[in-house]
Amino acid sequence: MLNKLAKNQYVKLVKENGKKKEVEYGIVLNENGDQYDIMSVGFENKDGHFLEYPPNVENLVQTYTTHEGTIFDEVKENEVRRAMNVWVEKNYKI
């Protein structure tokens, strides 16, 4: 679990809704103290596989804090990191 995030870091966001656990993957775009703008790239489906979002989804970038109940972790799965790299190269222009 990460308490501090860095710009351009790939993160895994785990949100628990009762017994249900939702996993999203994103990139930290900006940091302002304990608030982070994170662009969602994809999510984990019920079978545990990574699926990417289309680039035209509403609310692709959201602001999170490390104190709001979302667990942040580093993306360690090589397959997911590669898929995120491809998505960023195709859809995100700096």
C-alpha positions as semicolon CSV with decimal commas, in nm:
position;residue;x (nm);y (nm);z (nm)
1;M;0,000;0,000;0,000
2;L;0,133;0,343;-0,097
3;N;0,086;0,654;0,116
4;K;0,261;0,890;-0,129
5;L;0,226;0,889;-0,507
6;A;0,451;1,040;-0,773
7;K;0,370;1,210;-1,102
8;N;0,353;0,964;-1,398
9;Q;0,338;0,666;-1,162
10;Y;0,121;0,370;-1,264
11;V;-0,114;0,290;-0,976
12;K;-0,363;0,020;-0,889
13;L;-0,666;0,158;-0,703
14;V;-0,861;-0,086;-0,490
15;K;-1,202;0,027;-0,364
16;E;-1,412;-0,190;-0,138
17;N;-1,790;-0,160;-0,150
18;G;-1,909;-0,395;0,123
19;K;-1,804;-0,744;0,015
20;K;-1,736;-0,632;-0,342
21;K;-1,386;-0,517;-0,439
22;E;-1,333;-0,293;-0,745
23;V;-0,988;-0,261;-0,900
24;E;-0,893;0,022;-1,137
25;Y;-0,562;0,112;-1,295
26;G;-0,443;0,462;-1,370
27;I;-0,163;0,713;-1,406
28;V;-0,092;0,997;-1,165
29;L;-0,107;1,320;-1,366
30;N;-0,063;1,581;-1,090
31;E;-0,007;1,594;-0,719
32;N;-0,115;1,870;-0,482
33;G;-0,024;1,778;-0,126
34;D;-0,233;1,473;-0,045
35;Q;-0,459;1,516;-0,352
36;Y;-0,379;1,342;-0,679
37;D;-0,530;1,375;-1,026
38;I;-0,538;1,022;-1,164
39;M;-0,633;0,929;-1,520
40;S;-0,805;0,592;-1,530
41;V;-0,668;0,362;-1,798
42;G;-0,856;0,041;-1,724
43;F;-1,006;-0,193;-1,469
44;E;-1,005;-0,553;-1,358
45;N;-1,313;-0,753;-1,459
46;K;-1,478;-1,015;-1,237
47;D;-1,243;-1,281;-1,376
48;G;-0,937;-1,076;-1,275
49;H;-0,840;-0,972;-1,629
50;F;-0,733;-0,619;-1,722
51;L;-0,964;-0,433;-1,962
52;E;-0,882;-0,086;-2,091
53;Y;-1,124;0,205;-2,106
54;P;-1,199;0,377;-2,436
55;P;-1,034;0,723;-2,438
56;N;-1,365;0,909;-2,469
57;V;-1,514;0,794;-2,137
58;E;-1,651;1,070;-1,914
59;N;-1,465;1,140;-1,590
60;L;-1,148;0,968;-1,706
61;V;-0,950;1,197;-1,473
62;Q;-1,057;1,215;-1,110
63;T;-0,904;1,360;-0,795
64;Y;-0,826;1,124;-0,507
65;T;-0,670;1,159;-0,165
66;T;-0,475;0,892;0,017
67;H;-0,715;0,924;0,313
68;E;-1,049;0,842;0,150
69;G;-1,060;0,463;0,178
70;T;-0,910;0,380;-0,161
71;I;-0,602;0,161;-0,137
72;F;-0,321;0,262;-0,374
73;D;-0,058;0,014;-0,485
74;E;0,212;0,001;-0,750
75;V;0,122;-0,184;-1,072
76;K;0,348;-0,489;-1,060
77;E;0,189;-0,714;-1,323
78;N;0,401;-0,692;-1,641
79;E;0,108;-0,769;-1,870
80;V;-0,097;-0,485;-1,720
81;R;0,196;-0,241;-1,736
82;R;0,251;-0,323;-2,105
83;A;-0,119;-0,274;-2,183
84;M;-0,116;0,058;-1,995
85;N;0,194;0,172;-2,188
86;V;0,024;0,094;-2,520
87;W;-0,296;0,274;-2,413
88;V;-0,101;0,585;-2,307
89;E;0,103;0,594;-2,630
90;K;-0,213;0,564;-2,841
91;N;-0,448;0,792;-2,649
92;Y;-0,264;1,044;-2,432
93;K;-0,075;1,335;-2,581
94;I;0,131;1,551;-2,347
